[in-house]
Every structure is written in structure tokens, then in C-alpha cells.
Amino acid sequence: MDIDWKILGKISGFSLKLCGTNYPVCISFIVVNEFCERFSYYGMKAVLTLYFINYLHWNQNLSTAVYHAFSSLCYFTPILGALIADSWLGKFKTIVYLSVVYVLGHVVKSVGAIPSVGDSTIHIALSMMGLILIAFGTGGIKPCVAAFGGDQFDEEHTNERRKFFSIFYMSINAGSLLSTVITPILRGNVQCFGGDCYALAFGVPAILMVIALVVFISGSGMYKKSPPEGNVLLDVCRCLGLAIKNRWMSSKYDSKRKHWLDWAEEKYPKRLIHEIKMVLRVLVLFIPLPMFWALFDQQGSRWTLQATRMNMAFMLNALLILMFVPIFDVVVYPLIGLCRINLTPLKKMAVGMIFAALAFGAATLVEVNVMKTVVEPAPRGQCLLQVYNLADSDVKLSIPGSNLFSQPIKSYEDPQAYQHLELGGHNKTITVGINHNGHFHECGETFTEQKAYSLVLHSKTSGIVCQLATDNILKSEKMEAYLRFINTRSEAVNVTMAGVDFYIPADYGISPNKSVERNEYTSVRCTSGSQDFSINLGLLDSGASYTVILKGVSHPTANNVHIAWQIPQYALMTAGEVMFSIPGIEFSYSQAPANMKSLLQAGWLLTVAFGNVIVLIVAEGAGLDQWMEFLLFAGLLVAVCIIFSIMAYFYTYVDLGELDKLFPDKTVNEDEDDLKKDQTDDTT
């Protein structure tokens, strides 16, 4: 016998609950849907930049610009989804229909990643079309899902609804965590069409989005579905426009009114005006919030680049958020409650800002120490120089007008730190004097400002021979190591490792610097003429630069600040996220009228978009050293936190149940009928 859960719920007067709790069964469908959707979104984004560079063959600047444009679009489109939900289709249908658009976007994106489908122009067109569809899909459903989940709870179960938002947030991070691990593996470890399988890497997120849609629809009979209540935004805009117009026209001769919106009372229902006041007060509170997201989103950019310049033997990941949410809900908040401290959502958000500022303070300290291991480029008029002595005995250098390298340099010893060589201009030819076994030799070399050089010395029967090699002192942003070889043998050598080929000419030939993956290289294949042999290079660490002499290995310019030093800043930022983001979602929902909940969720998401804009402005316009930029962001957030705290102090929480008591004479529907009548009269 089939059971209509919706009819059963209406007849019995209650919705189905989970295991004797006050949690509706239907929220499990919403949580699973959110997990799959976030897996789909972050899984696709995890390989998107590599797809642009390696498959579409775009340069890094274009790839980065398109990536951020797509990310921004995903946080601006929630406004569209909120309008559709609150004014036309309702939340349930909006989620379903835009999820279909979402799936189509993934499918188009996957097809564009198949090499046999058209030429590069077709691939680019399909990729852009897919990304636009995905942006409208994910952005459109984003404000609706959280609000729809909150709708499933009865008004008296506010504590359960608060915990639901915590569970909801955990599902977001669980989905993103798994996807960012699995999708890159699918791309790199699975080969298709003769290369990395981007089609599969995009196809799996498409499948997860289909699962999300099926799961969500499966709970249809158990959901509470609030019907849309007309074009709310249009009514709001008209009401605002009329209030401003009447206030401006009547300011000189009419009596003052309590609130400027009251100037629209002649035409618009008092309930609607009161609801607009509620929303505006919340939106004003949102004004300082982008600064938090400006700091938070740098975990994926500035902090990641900081990590590439550290020792990567340990890697921190998003597990912290999955740990902290239950810790705060089960331990931290109850303990604070025992101290009789009323920690409201706005207070939590203010504390979250402080944690984020402290995180950037910690990041500043780490950055200062990391910079000590980084070779800074020489200023104008100077270059950097180090010396490799591959001769059979000690040498001593003399450079006109300088006392650099005044001590003897032993044969095959690791080179000293880079020395700053004065040039006095853009470039200069310098004659370097070399004392070797009682004989004096000279070599003239041309140096260019702001570059780094290695002067390689070796001995022949005719004396000392000099070779000047240009060095790479920049750390790899792909968490790779730079490597080059010097071949002291009389035959050229070919070296192959991790798919990278090196050709090193004979008689002290020097190979170009190339990047290789961080790994243990215990058996590297070498070919020299008819002879094959292998060498053990050990660990080539992330961000290090190695020079391997085929007779020995030099110590690298390596990273000696362990990445574990980033743990405090990530822990502080995660604590800030838990205390800022989850209460923010809860606050946005609880303080919004029933017909504007999706709209206010969209307003919350817009703060994320504007936070990214702040990062771009500061990063591009400030021109500061990285540690100073971190300190600037921390200081700005502290200042914003003070402003927000003052605003929050004067904010009065609204009990939505009081609306009916404030307006007992008319229902919402009657108010809307009056509004339509007024608009009809205007037309007449």
C-alpha cells in the first residue's frame, strides 16, 4: 500500500521526525543533497585552472582571470535564484529546475573536455557555456537550499534549527574535502584520449549533481513547501521609491514621521513596510562583513603560496572544520552558557572576526620567518653571485672594488650564500681574478642587475676555466622543486626522472633549471654514451632549488620552515569560520520575513563576492610585502569588527511570531489584496 506522506502529515498535524527527536526526517534529504552538490562544485573547481592551462593552453594570467570571474559569478547569481524562489516558483521548484541547469552545465563542460569533439574553438565555447550554466545553477540554488532547510522546522524548535545549520555547514565542507582529493586523482592517474582525463574529472561531478537532484526530489512528499508570494522584490522597490519620493516632496511642509519608510503608508500595507524595515536593518549589518571573507578566502591563494615556500613534509587540510563544528556545538557553546553569557549570533560573528584577525597575525609571523629562507632578488644596480669550485684544489677570488669571497673556497664544497655584487648600472663586465696553486688567472664575465648567477670554476691543463650560469631563485608555486645538473664527465649525459628529461653536455656542461614533483628519487636513470647507471638524489622538497653535480650533489636552497607552523593560523581561521559563518546563516534566516528568506540569504552570499573584490583591490593596488599585507588585513578586520560590534549592540532581534500580533486586523494575503487593489487604482 502506497503512503502519501504529505497527506499523512497534514491529517496527523505533524511532520515525520527522526528517531523521536524534533528533527524532521526530510532534512536528511536536504543535507545529502548539499553534500553531493558541494562535491560536484568543488570537484570541478579543483582541476579547473589546470584544465585552462594544460588543455585549453591558456597562459596563467588568463586562466587566473577566468577562474576568478567564474567564482565571482557564482556568488552574484544567488540574487537571481532568490528572486525566482520568493517571487515565482517557490524554493522547492527553484532548486529542482536550477539543479537541472546545473547538471546540463557539467555535461557541456565534460563534452568540451573530449579532444575528438571539434577543434580548440569548440572546446573553449563549450567550456565557457558549461561554466556559465554551472554558475547560474550553483548560485541560483545556493540561497534557497539553506532557507528551505530552515523552513522544515516548527517555530518553537529554534535550537534544533540552529544545530541543523551546523550540520548543513559540515556537509558543505565534507563534500568539498572529498572532492578536492578525489577529482585531481581522477585527472592525473586515469588516462583517456591520450592524456589526462579531464572529461572524467568533470564527468564525476556531473554524476554527483544528478545524485543530489534525485535525492532532493525523493523527499518531495515530506517537505513543507511555502508558496511564492508574488514579485516581492518589485513590491519592495516600488515601496522604497514611493517612500523616498514622498519624503523628498513633503519634507518642507508635512509633519515628521517616525521612519522614512512610513512615507509609503498611504499606498502600501503596514506589514510590508515593517518587513522591509526588518530586511534593511539586517542588510545594513551586512555592510562590514565582506572584510571577513577577504581574509577567509586567502586560504586558497596567499596562504597556499606561503605553503609552497615551506617544508611540505606535513599537509594541513579541511578536516579542521569537520572537527571544530561539533566541538563548538557540544563543548564550547555549552561551557559558555554555563558561565551565563548570552552568546547571540551577532556576538559569535564578532568573536569570529577577532579569530580571523589573530589568524592573519599568526600568518604574519610565519611569513617573516619564511622570508628568511627565501633568496630575495638584488635591488637595482646589483646582482647576486655564488661560486662553485670544481677545481682540484682551493681557489681564492679577487673582484676589483670589492672584498667579496675573500676567504679561500675549498674544492667541491657547498657554495656560500649569495653575495650582492655592485654593478653601478644595468649591466657591467667584470674581470674576476683567481688564485689557484700559486698561479693567477683572470676571466671576464658580464653581469646584469637584479639577476642571480653561479660562477662555476674547473681546472684544465691550461689553467682555471670559468662558466657563468644564470640561476633561478624563485620558489615554485606548484609545490615542486627546481633541479639542474653540472656534468664533470667527458661524455654527455641524459637523465630521466618523473617524466622530465635533462640533457647535460660533456666537460662541465650545465643543464637548464627544470621543475620536478616533490618526491623521493632513489634510483634516477642516467645514460652516458653506451653506459647506463642510476643515482640516488633522495628527497627533492617543495620550493627548493637543487644543483646536482654528476660526481656529487650540492646542498639546495631549500625550505627549512616546516609547514606545521601554519597550523595555528588555520586553527584560528577555522574557529573564526565556525563562529562567523554558521551563526551568520542562522541569523540571516531567523531575521527574514517568510516571503524574503531566500532574498536575505542571497544578500549574505553577496558579502562573499565583495570580499573577493577587496582582496583583488588590496593585492593589486597596495604593492606591499606579503607580511605587511597580512598585517594590513588583520588591522582592517579589527577596525571593521569594532564598527560591526557597535552596530550589533544597537540591533534589536525580531521575533517573527510577533508580526501577527503587531498586525492582527489583516492577514498577509489581505495586505497583498489591498496592495494589488491600490496598484490597480493607480493604473485606472
XYZ file of C-alpha atoms in Angstrom:
684
model
C 0.000 0.000 0.000
C 1.448 3.369 -1.023
C 1.522 6.081 1.635
C 1.145 9.736 0.785
C 3.451 11.230 3.417
C 2.280 14.754 2.683
C -1.408 13.912 3.321
C -0.488 11.866 6.396
C 1.454 14.793 7.795
C -1.454 17.175 7.243
C -4.028 14.805 8.785
C -1.960 13.978 11.849
C -0.879 17.599 12.336
C 2.815 16.909 12.499
C 5.743 16.128 10.222
C 7.745 12.911 10.470
C 10.609 13.181 12.961
C 13.989 11.493 13.198
C 14.185 8.840 15.944
C 11.968 10.594 18.480
C 13.723 13.957 18.082
C 12.329 17.263 16.865
C 14.341 16.993 13.623
C 12.128 16.424 10.548
C 13.055 13.339 8.518
C 13.109 15.426 5.351
C 16.208 17.392 6.414
C 18.305 14.263 5.807
C 17.448 14.572 2.107
C 18.485 18.236 2.151
C 21.807 17.527 3.904
C 22.702 14.704 1.484
C 21.721 16.924 -1.435
C 24.044 19.687 -0.178
C 26.926 17.206 0.319
C 26.619 15.932 -3.266
C 26.207 19.432 -4.710
C 29.306 20.741 -2.940
C 31.263 17.663 -4.034
C 30.161 18.450 -7.577
C 31.124 22.137 -7.391
C 34.476 21.902 -5.615
C 35.456 18.766 -7.517
C 35.092 20.648 -10.778
C 36.955 23.713 -9.450
C 39.839 21.583 -8.153
C 41.097 20.918 -11.696
C 39.696 23.973 -13.473
C 42.889 26.062 -13.576
C 44.967 23.087 -14.735
C 42.345 22.461 -17.406
C 42.693 26.019 -18.671
C 46.500 25.836 -18.776
C 47.127 22.260 -19.941
C 44.066 21.535 -22.096
C 42.961 24.922 -23.473
C 46.618 26.116 -23.471
C 45.869 29.479 -21.892
C 48.569 31.377 -20.030
C 48.478 31.715 -16.246
C 47.156 35.292 -16.265
C 44.173 34.472 -18.485
C 43.492 31.243 -16.587
C 43.518 33.077 -13.253
C 41.282 35.861 -14.563
C 38.656 33.445 -15.935
C 38.801 31.355 -12.742
C 38.076 34.377 -10.524
C 35.429 35.687 -12.921
C 33.640 32.346 -12.687
C 33.946 32.309 -8.884
C 32.541 35.825 -8.652
C 29.614 34.978 -10.930
C 28.752 32.039 -8.653
C 28.277 34.486 -5.766
C 26.370 37.155 -7.701
C 23.794 34.807 -9.249
C 22.180 33.946 -5.858
C 20.185 37.170 -6.223
C 18.567 35.713 -9.343
C 17.783 32.426 -7.581
C 16.278 34.253 -4.610
C 14.022 36.332 -6.867
C 12.782 33.259 -8.698
C 12.133 31.402 -5.421
C 10.444 34.162 -3.436
C 8.501 35.705 -6.299
C 7.666 32.987 -8.806
C 8.412 29.280 -8.343
C 8.968 28.834 -4.621
C 12.124 27.357 -3.109
C 11.443 23.691 -3.950
C 10.794 24.165 -7.667
C 13.647 26.682 -7.965
C 16.098 24.163 -6.513
C 14.833 21.412 -8.842
C 14.787 23.457 -12.057
C 18.140 25.177 -11.483
C 19.691 21.837 -10.497
C 18.755 20.614 -13.971
C 20.562 23.671 -15.400
C 23.494 22.786 -13.117
C 23.636 19.204 -14.478
C 23.481 20.449 -18.066
C 26.415 22.758 -17.338
C 28.506 19.835 -16.088
C 27.584 17.725 -19.111
C 28.500 20.513 -21.557
C 31.765 21.066 -19.661
C 32.618 17.344 -19.838
C 31.877 17.158 -23.557
C 34.127 20.166 -24.130
C 36.962 18.217 -22.472
C 36.838 15.432 -25.097
C 39.624 16.126 -27.653
C 37.770 14.470 -30.543
C 34.798 16.853 -30.196
C 35.643 19.713 -32.543
C 38.671 21.988 -32.511
C 40.064 24.321 -29.836
C 37.402 26.949 -30.607
C 34.635 24.426 -29.928
C 36.364 23.324 -26.714
C 36.572 26.916 -25.478
C 32.955 27.658 -26.441
C 31.644 24.528 -24.706
C 33.795 25.192 -21.634
C 32.549 28.767 -21.264
C 28.938 27.745 -21.882
C 29.265 24.980 -19.295
C 30.764 27.324 -16.714
C 28.014 29.910 -17.224
C 25.321 27.245 -16.761
C 27.097 25.916 -13.654
C 27.403 29.441 -12.215
C 23.675 30.069 -12.665
C 22.859 26.620 -11.298
C 25.017 26.655 -8.177
C 24.438 30.347 -7.499
C 20.700 30.087 -8.077
C 20.131 27.215 -5.636
C 22.634 28.466 -3.055
C 20.305 30.855 -1.166
C 17.334 28.505 -1.492
C 18.697 25.274 -0.004
C 19.674 26.692 3.405
C 16.421 28.663 3.673
C 14.381 25.651 2.529
C 16.029 23.526 5.223
C 15.176 26.111 7.861
C 11.552 26.127 6.663
C 11.151 22.471 7.671
C 11.333 23.268 11.402
C 8.446 24.451 13.527
C 8.926 27.907 15.001
C 9.249 26.538 18.553
C 12.199 24.335 17.576
C 14.753 27.124 17.167
C 17.539 25.194 18.916
C 17.128 22.243 16.536
C 17.118 24.622 13.588
C 20.357 26.218 14.819
C 22.007 22.806 15.026
C 20.679 21.974 11.570
C 22.652 24.900 10.133
C 25.791 23.448 11.800
C 25.122 20.018 10.254
C 24.355 21.712 6.939
C 27.701 23.541 7.077
C 29.543 20.317 7.905
C 28.022 18.648 4.842
C 29.357 21.518 2.706
C 32.900 21.012 3.975
C 32.743 17.217 3.852
C 31.724 17.359 0.198
C 34.411 19.896 -0.692
C 37.097 17.953 1.211
C 36.446 14.646 -0.523
C 36.080 16.190 -3.965
C 39.324 18.166 -3.839
C 41.153 14.911 -3.051
C 39.352 12.568 -5.470
C 38.951 14.731 -8.591
C 42.667 15.573 -9.064
C 43.433 11.842 -8.696
C 40.945 11.045 -11.460
C 42.564 13.660 -13.692
C 46.161 12.605 -13.145
C 46.003 8.855 -12.558
C 43.454 7.950 -15.211
C 44.474 8.370 -18.842
C 41.941 8.831 -21.657
C 42.135 10.192 -25.194
C 45.929 10.022 -24.918
C 46.339 12.322 -21.913
C 44.998 13.433 -18.536
C 41.314 12.544 -18.285
C 39.637 15.925 -17.790
C 36.426 14.538 -19.270
C 36.230 12.034 -16.394
C 37.305 14.643 -13.825
C 34.352 16.810 -14.919
C 32.034 13.852 -15.522
C 32.158 12.547 -11.933
C 30.937 15.909 -10.506
C 28.121 15.745 -13.075
C 27.104 12.323 -11.743
C 27.188 13.633 -8.161
C 24.928 16.521 -9.157
C 22.441 14.061 -10.691
C 22.509 12.112 -7.409
C 21.933 15.368 -5.490
C 18.902 16.138 -7.628
C 17.435 12.615 -7.302
C 17.915 12.594 -3.512
C 16.308 16.002 -3.141
C 13.260 15.074 -5.235
C 12.909 11.803 -3.280
C 11.910 13.731 -0.169
C 9.302 15.790 -2.013
C 6.286 14.328 -0.199
C 7.687 15.188 3.246
C 8.741 18.807 2.682
C 6.968 21.896 3.907
C 6.688 23.997 0.762
C 5.913 27.658 1.244
C 4.245 29.064 -1.892
C 5.743 32.136 -3.580
C 4.004 35.373 -2.678
C 4.209 37.438 -5.831
C 7.010 39.663 -7.075
C 8.350 40.612 -3.665
C 11.397 42.493 -4.935
C 9.287 44.606 -7.287
C 6.927 45.469 -4.419
C 9.890 46.324 -2.197
C 11.470 48.550 -4.843
C 8.200 50.364 -5.517
C 7.630 50.890 -1.809
C 11.161 52.241 -1.330
C 10.799 54.512 -4.339
C 7.490 55.926 -3.136
C 8.806 56.496 0.397
C 11.832 58.376 -0.919
C 9.710 60.409 -3.313
C 7.105 61.385 -0.687
C 9.774 62.150 1.899
C 11.574 64.442 -0.546
C 8.451 66.197 -1.751
C 6.884 66.626 1.685
C 9.922 67.489 3.760
C 9.233 71.213 3.785
C 5.603 71.328 4.846
C 4.458 67.973 6.224
C 4.906 66.678 9.740
C 7.824 64.409 10.565
C 7.272 60.677 10.641
C 8.928 58.094 12.826
C 10.755 56.342 9.954
C 11.361 57.479 6.397
C 9.672 54.308 5.065
C 6.456 55.402 6.771
C 6.020 57.904 3.940
C 4.751 54.968 1.830
C 1.881 54.117 4.236
C -0.745 55.796 2.072
C -0.383 53.134 -0.609
C 1.418 50.111 0.875
C 0.379 47.793 3.740
C 1.941 48.460 7.125
C 3.028 44.834 7.376
C 5.015 45.057 4.130
C 6.642 48.305 5.295
C 7.538 46.689 8.608
C 9.064 43.673 6.804
C 11.135 45.950 4.571
C 12.414 47.736 7.672
C 13.475 44.365 9.110
C 15.366 43.390 5.951
C 17.051 46.785 5.577
C 18.295 46.680 9.166
C 19.890 43.290 8.507
C 21.385 44.403 5.182
C 22.969 47.412 6.889
C 24.565 45.000 9.360
C 25.987 43.079 6.380
C 27.953 46.108 5.110
C 31.132 45.406 7.176
C 31.054 41.616 6.622
C 32.955 41.386 3.285
C 36.173 42.159 5.160
C 35.930 38.812 6.986
C 35.605 36.974 3.670
C 38.516 38.971 2.268
C 40.705 37.314 4.894
C 38.984 33.928 4.833
C 39.295 33.346 1.080
C 43.039 33.959 1.131
C 43.431 30.418 2.495
C 43.175 29.311 -1.131
C 45.552 31.933 -2.511
C 48.037 33.783 -0.286
C 48.277 31.063 2.353
C 48.693 28.391 -0.317
C 51.543 30.372 -1.881
C 53.077 30.728 1.577
C 52.899 26.935 1.951
C 54.801 26.417 -1.310
C 57.771 28.208 0.259
C 57.807 25.930 3.309
C 58.808 22.351 4.012
C 55.881 20.263 2.815
C 56.512 17.087 4.831
C 53.153 17.765 6.503
C 49.980 18.925 4.798
C 47.013 20.537 6.563
C 43.533 20.116 5.070
C 39.856 20.898 5.574
C 39.406 18.255 8.286
C 39.662 21.049 10.860
C 36.212 22.358 10.022
C 34.697 18.877 10.429
C 36.322 18.656 13.855
C 35.551 22.163 15.070
C 31.820 22.313 14.303
C 30.837 19.505 16.721
C 33.428 20.684 19.276
C 31.885 24.158 19.353
C 28.299 22.851 19.430
C 28.860 20.152 22.059
C 31.634 21.628 24.223
C 32.453 25.315 23.673
C 28.965 26.864 23.461
C 27.527 24.827 26.406
C 30.528 25.825 28.578
C 29.995 29.485 27.680
C 26.319 29.030 28.541
C 27.263 27.700 31.989
C 29.062 30.995 32.566
C 25.703 32.715 31.964
C 26.985 34.508 28.880
C 24.289 35.078 26.280
C 26.238 34.425 23.093
C 23.879 35.678 20.388
C 24.599 35.078 16.666
C 25.908 38.639 16.252
C 28.258 38.248 19.225
C 29.527 34.966 17.780
C 30.182 36.700 14.472
C 32.168 39.467 16.175
C 34.298 36.888 18.020
C 34.762 35.057 14.707
C 36.191 38.248 13.212
C 38.689 38.515 16.067
C 39.800 34.914 15.489
C 40.308 35.638 11.775
C 42.371 38.742 12.605
C 44.502 36.669 15.018
C 44.940 34.083 12.251
C 46.431 36.742 9.997
C 48.629 37.910 12.865
C 49.962 34.353 13.104
C 50.348 34.250 9.302
C 52.425 37.443 9.532
C 54.854 35.821 11.998
C 55.146 32.732 9.799
C 55.717 34.866 6.701
C 58.532 36.813 8.379
C 60.308 33.534 9.193
C 59.627 32.040 5.765
C 61.200 35.079 4.109
C 64.448 34.310 5.929
C 64.739 31.124 3.842
C 63.859 32.847 0.570
C 66.555 34.387 -1.603
C 65.479 37.967 -2.200
C 66.257 39.398 -5.651
C 69.004 42.003 -5.715
C 67.995 45.668 -5.916
C 68.685 47.801 -8.970
C 72.371 48.261 -9.710
C 73.288 44.943 -8.078
C 73.201 41.228 -8.844
C 73.596 38.051 -6.783
C 76.635 35.778 -7.107
C 77.711 32.437 -5.680
C 80.754 30.333 -6.615
C 81.139 26.595 -7.311
C 84.769 25.459 -7.079
C 85.045 22.227 -9.104
C 88.813 22.558 -9.474
C 91.223 20.041 -7.946
C 92.248 22.347 -5.054
C 91.366 25.585 -3.231
C 90.889 28.852 -5.094
C 90.796 32.446 -3.959
C 88.884 35.164 -5.818
C 89.547 38.860 -6.168
C 86.945 41.225 -7.629
C 88.023 44.814 -8.375
C 86.477 47.298 -5.956
C 85.031 44.546 -3.736
C 86.120 42.314 -0.860
C 83.636 39.536 -1.690
C 84.872 35.917 -1.449
C 87.985 36.980 0.396
C 88.371 33.565 2.034
C 89.698 30.549 0.079
C 86.976 28.370 -1.457
C 87.585 24.664 -0.990
C 87.239 22.166 -3.803
C 83.699 20.789 -4.177
C 82.420 22.432 -1.022
C 78.852 23.694 -0.915
C 78.708 27.272 -2.194
C 78.387 30.103 0.283
C 75.234 32.205 0.431
C 74.624 34.596 -2.454
C 76.658 37.793 -2.264
C 75.463 41.175 -3.539
C 77.747 42.357 -6.344
C 77.700 46.091 -7.098
C 77.338 46.902 -10.806
C 76.583 50.611 -10.709
C 74.209 50.296 -13.657
C 72.051 47.935 -15.701
C 74.946 45.639 -16.577
C 78.699 45.509 -16.266
C 81.616 43.374 -17.453
C 83.868 42.475 -14.520
C 87.274 40.815 -14.610
C 87.495 38.223 -11.814
C 90.989 37.281 -10.578
C 91.547 33.671 -9.454
C 94.486 32.320 -7.446
C 94.939 28.562 -7.903
C 98.015 26.568 -6.841
C 100.130 29.709 -6.868
C 99.048 30.722 -10.367
C 96.902 33.743 -11.187
C 94.136 33.563 -13.777
C 91.580 36.083 -14.988
C 88.132 35.721 -16.552
C 85.842 38.475 -17.752
C 82.092 37.999 -17.231
C 79.123 40.254 -17.957
C 76.529 40.620 -15.163
C 73.025 42.143 -15.368
C 71.294 43.840 -12.461
C 68.663 42.015 -10.348
C 69.694 38.594 -11.646
C 71.333 35.706 -9.768
C 74.426 33.887 -11.037
C 76.606 30.886 -10.259
C 80.257 31.171 -11.252
C 81.454 27.600 -11.931
C 85.241 27.107 -11.828
C 87.096 23.995 -13.001
C 90.700 23.263 -13.872
C 92.358 22.174 -17.130
C 95.968 21.796 -18.111
C 95.851 25.372 -19.389
C 94.587 26.666 -16.036
C 91.249 27.656 -14.499
C 88.152 27.816 -16.724
C 85.153 29.984 -15.745
C 81.494 29.415 -16.630
C 78.731 31.807 -15.642
C 75.250 30.279 -15.226
C 72.027 32.201 -14.592
C 70.202 30.859 -11.534
C 66.537 30.502 -10.680
C 65.855 31.818 -7.182
C 62.047 31.866 -7.309
C 60.136 29.202 -5.406
C 57.778 27.027 -7.412
C 54.114 27.981 -6.920
C 53.132 24.427 -7.922
C 54.784 22.928 -4.834
C 57.572 21.471 -6.994
C 61.377 21.515 -6.779
C 63.743 23.116 -9.282
C 66.656 20.980 -10.469
C 69.708 21.349 -12.714
C 72.809 19.242 -13.386
C 76.512 20.022 -13.903
C 78.301 17.232 -15.801
C 82.003 16.823 -14.951
C 82.268 13.737 -17.203
C 83.858 13.656 -20.647
C 80.638 12.370 -22.237
C 77.194 13.965 -22.396
C 74.594 12.546 -20.004
C 70.829 12.110 -20.400
C 68.794 11.968 -17.191
C 65.112 10.978 -16.998
C 63.023 11.410 -13.829
C 59.289 11.769 -13.232
C 58.665 12.262 -16.939
C 61.202 15.135 -17.144
C 64.252 14.775 -19.428
C 67.563 16.535 -18.822
C 70.396 16.734 -21.372
C 73.735 17.731 -19.832
C 76.625 18.416 -22.243
C 80.071 16.914 -21.567
C 83.024 18.663 -19.899
C 81.269 20.682 -17.203
C 78.129 21.312 -19.224
C 75.187 22.778 -17.296
C 71.564 21.793 -17.901
C 68.668 24.293 -17.713
C 66.653 24.528 -14.491
C 63.503 22.399 -14.678
C 60.746 21.756 -12.150
C 60.030 18.230 -10.880
C 57.414 16.908 -8.484
C 58.238 16.688 -4.786
C 59.287 13.078 -4.212
C 61.955 10.636 -3.084
C 64.216 9.933 -6.055
C 66.273 6.928 -5.013
C 67.010 5.450 -8.456
C 67.281 8.045 -11.233
C 68.156 6.605 -14.639
C 71.172 8.143 -16.409
C 72.585 7.363 -19.868
C 76.065 8.373 -20.988
C 77.144 7.005 -24.374
C 76.676 3.249 -24.173
C 76.719 3.265 -20.374
C 73.611 3.238 -18.186
C 73.712 3.965 -14.454
C 71.457 5.288 -11.717
C 71.922 7.869 -8.977
C 70.195 8.420 -5.647
C 69.043 12.031 -5.184
C 66.955 11.388 -2.066
C 64.102 13.783 -1.280
C 63.622 16.745 -3.603
C 61.472 19.020 -1.482
C 58.802 21.519 -2.442
C 60.035 25.020 -3.226
C 63.720 24.045 -3.119
C 66.325 24.645 -5.845
C 68.903 21.880 -6.364
C 72.156 21.742 -8.297
C 73.352 18.174 -8.849
C 76.993 17.727 -9.839
C 77.499 14.390 -11.555
C 80.205 13.483 -9.092
C 78.287 14.725 -6.079
C 75.174 16.639 -5.007
C 75.228 20.138 -3.603
C 73.018 21.190 -0.723
C 69.961 23.013 -2.058
C 68.499 26.402 -1.445
C 65.753 24.580 0.451
C 62.840 25.338 2.751
C 63.568 24.798 6.432
C 60.415 26.330 7.914
C 58.051 23.403 8.461
C 54.503 23.769 7.181
C 53.243 22.676 10.613
C 53.856 26.301 11.637
C 50.743 27.111 9.600
C 48.576 25.035 11.959
C 47.901 27.927 14.403
C 46.707 30.278 11.671
C 44.463 27.595 10.130
C 43.094 26.629 13.550
C 42.321 30.264 14.372
C 40.740 30.867 10.971
C 38.635 27.696 11.260
C 37.429 28.764 14.709
C 36.585 32.140 13.212
C 34.710 30.483 10.352
C 32.639 28.331 12.725
C 31.721 31.349 14.853
C 31.102 33.659 11.899
C 29.625 31.719 9.000
C 27.212 29.314 10.715
C 25.661 31.982 13.025
C 25.550 34.301 10.004
C 23.433 31.852 8.006
C 21.223 31.246 11.052
C 20.857 34.989 11.705
C 20.001 35.716 8.059
C 17.263 33.106 8.150
C 15.774 33.938 11.552
C 15.550 37.688 10.924
C 13.966 37.492 7.471
C 10.218 37.591 6.845
C 8.812 34.371 5.377
C 8.482 35.879 1.907
C 12.066 37.231 1.845
C 14.193 34.443 3.360
C 15.879 33.434 0.097
C 16.461 37.095 -0.724
C 18.270 37.722 2.555
C 20.332 34.528 2.110
C 21.386 35.930 -1.262
C 22.376 39.175 0.464
C 24.528 37.131 2.848
C 26.246 35.403 -0.090
C 26.918 38.757 -1.762
C 29.208 39.622 1.154
C 31.443 36.740 0.000
C 31.588 38.146 -3.538
C 32.511 41.628 -2.337
C 35.135 40.119 -0.015
C 36.933 38.733 -3.070
C 36.767 42.160 -4.686
C 38.536 43.638 -1.643
C 41.349 41.070 -1.990
C 41.853 41.998 -5.635
C 41.946 45.725 -4.850
C 44.438 45.395 -1.990
C 46.598 42.761 -3.683
C 46.871 44.717 -6.934
C 46.906 48.259 -5.584
C 48.801 48.181 -2.288
C 52.134 46.853 -3.580
C 53.200 45.743 -0.089
C 55.479 42.954 1.050
C 53.454 39.863 1.869
C 53.930 40.086 5.655
C 52.891 43.744 5.600
C 49.820 42.847 3.536
C 48.855 40.167 6.082
C 49.266 42.703 8.892
C 47.197 45.268 6.982
C 44.327 42.790 6.543
C 44.444 41.862 10.234
C 44.306 45.526 11.249
C 41.467 46.298 8.836
C 39.404 43.395 10.176
C 39.917 44.516 13.780
C 38.700 48.002 12.825
C 35.715 46.534 10.956
C 34.963 44.256 13.924
C 34.739 47.296 16.222
C 32.334 49.010 13.797
C 30.255 45.833 13.451
C 30.129 45.347 17.234
C 28.791 48.872 17.719
C 26.156 48.278 15.021
C 25.227 44.906 16.550
C 24.900 46.465 20.022
C 22.077 48.692 18.781
C 20.378 45.922 16.807
C 17.128 44.569 18.263
C 16.343 40.956 17.402
C 12.966 40.419 15.765
C 10.575 37.657 16.739
C 8.732 36.818 13.532
C 5.868 35.404 15.590
C 5.175 38.919 16.815
C 4.294 40.109 13.312
C 0.761 38.720 13.546
C 0.342 40.376 16.949
C 1.517 43.706 15.547
C -0.910 43.434 12.622
C -3.901 41.497 13.976
C -6.523 43.081 11.746
C -5.245 41.758 8.417
C -3.568 38.642 7.200
C -0.672 38.744 4.783
C -2.953 37.727 1.944
C -5.375 40.533 2.734
C -2.499 43.009 2.798
C -1.440 41.764 -0.612
C -5.019 42.086 -1.916
C -5.027 45.717 -0.754
C -1.669 46.263 -2.428
C -2.934 44.840 -5.725
C -6.092 46.954 -5.422
C -4.008 50.107 -4.865
C -1.856 49.283 -7.886
C -4.994 48.675 -9.984
C -6.414 52.029 -8.853
C -3.138 53.686 -9.870
C -3.407 52.164 -13.318
C -7.022 53.278 -13.601
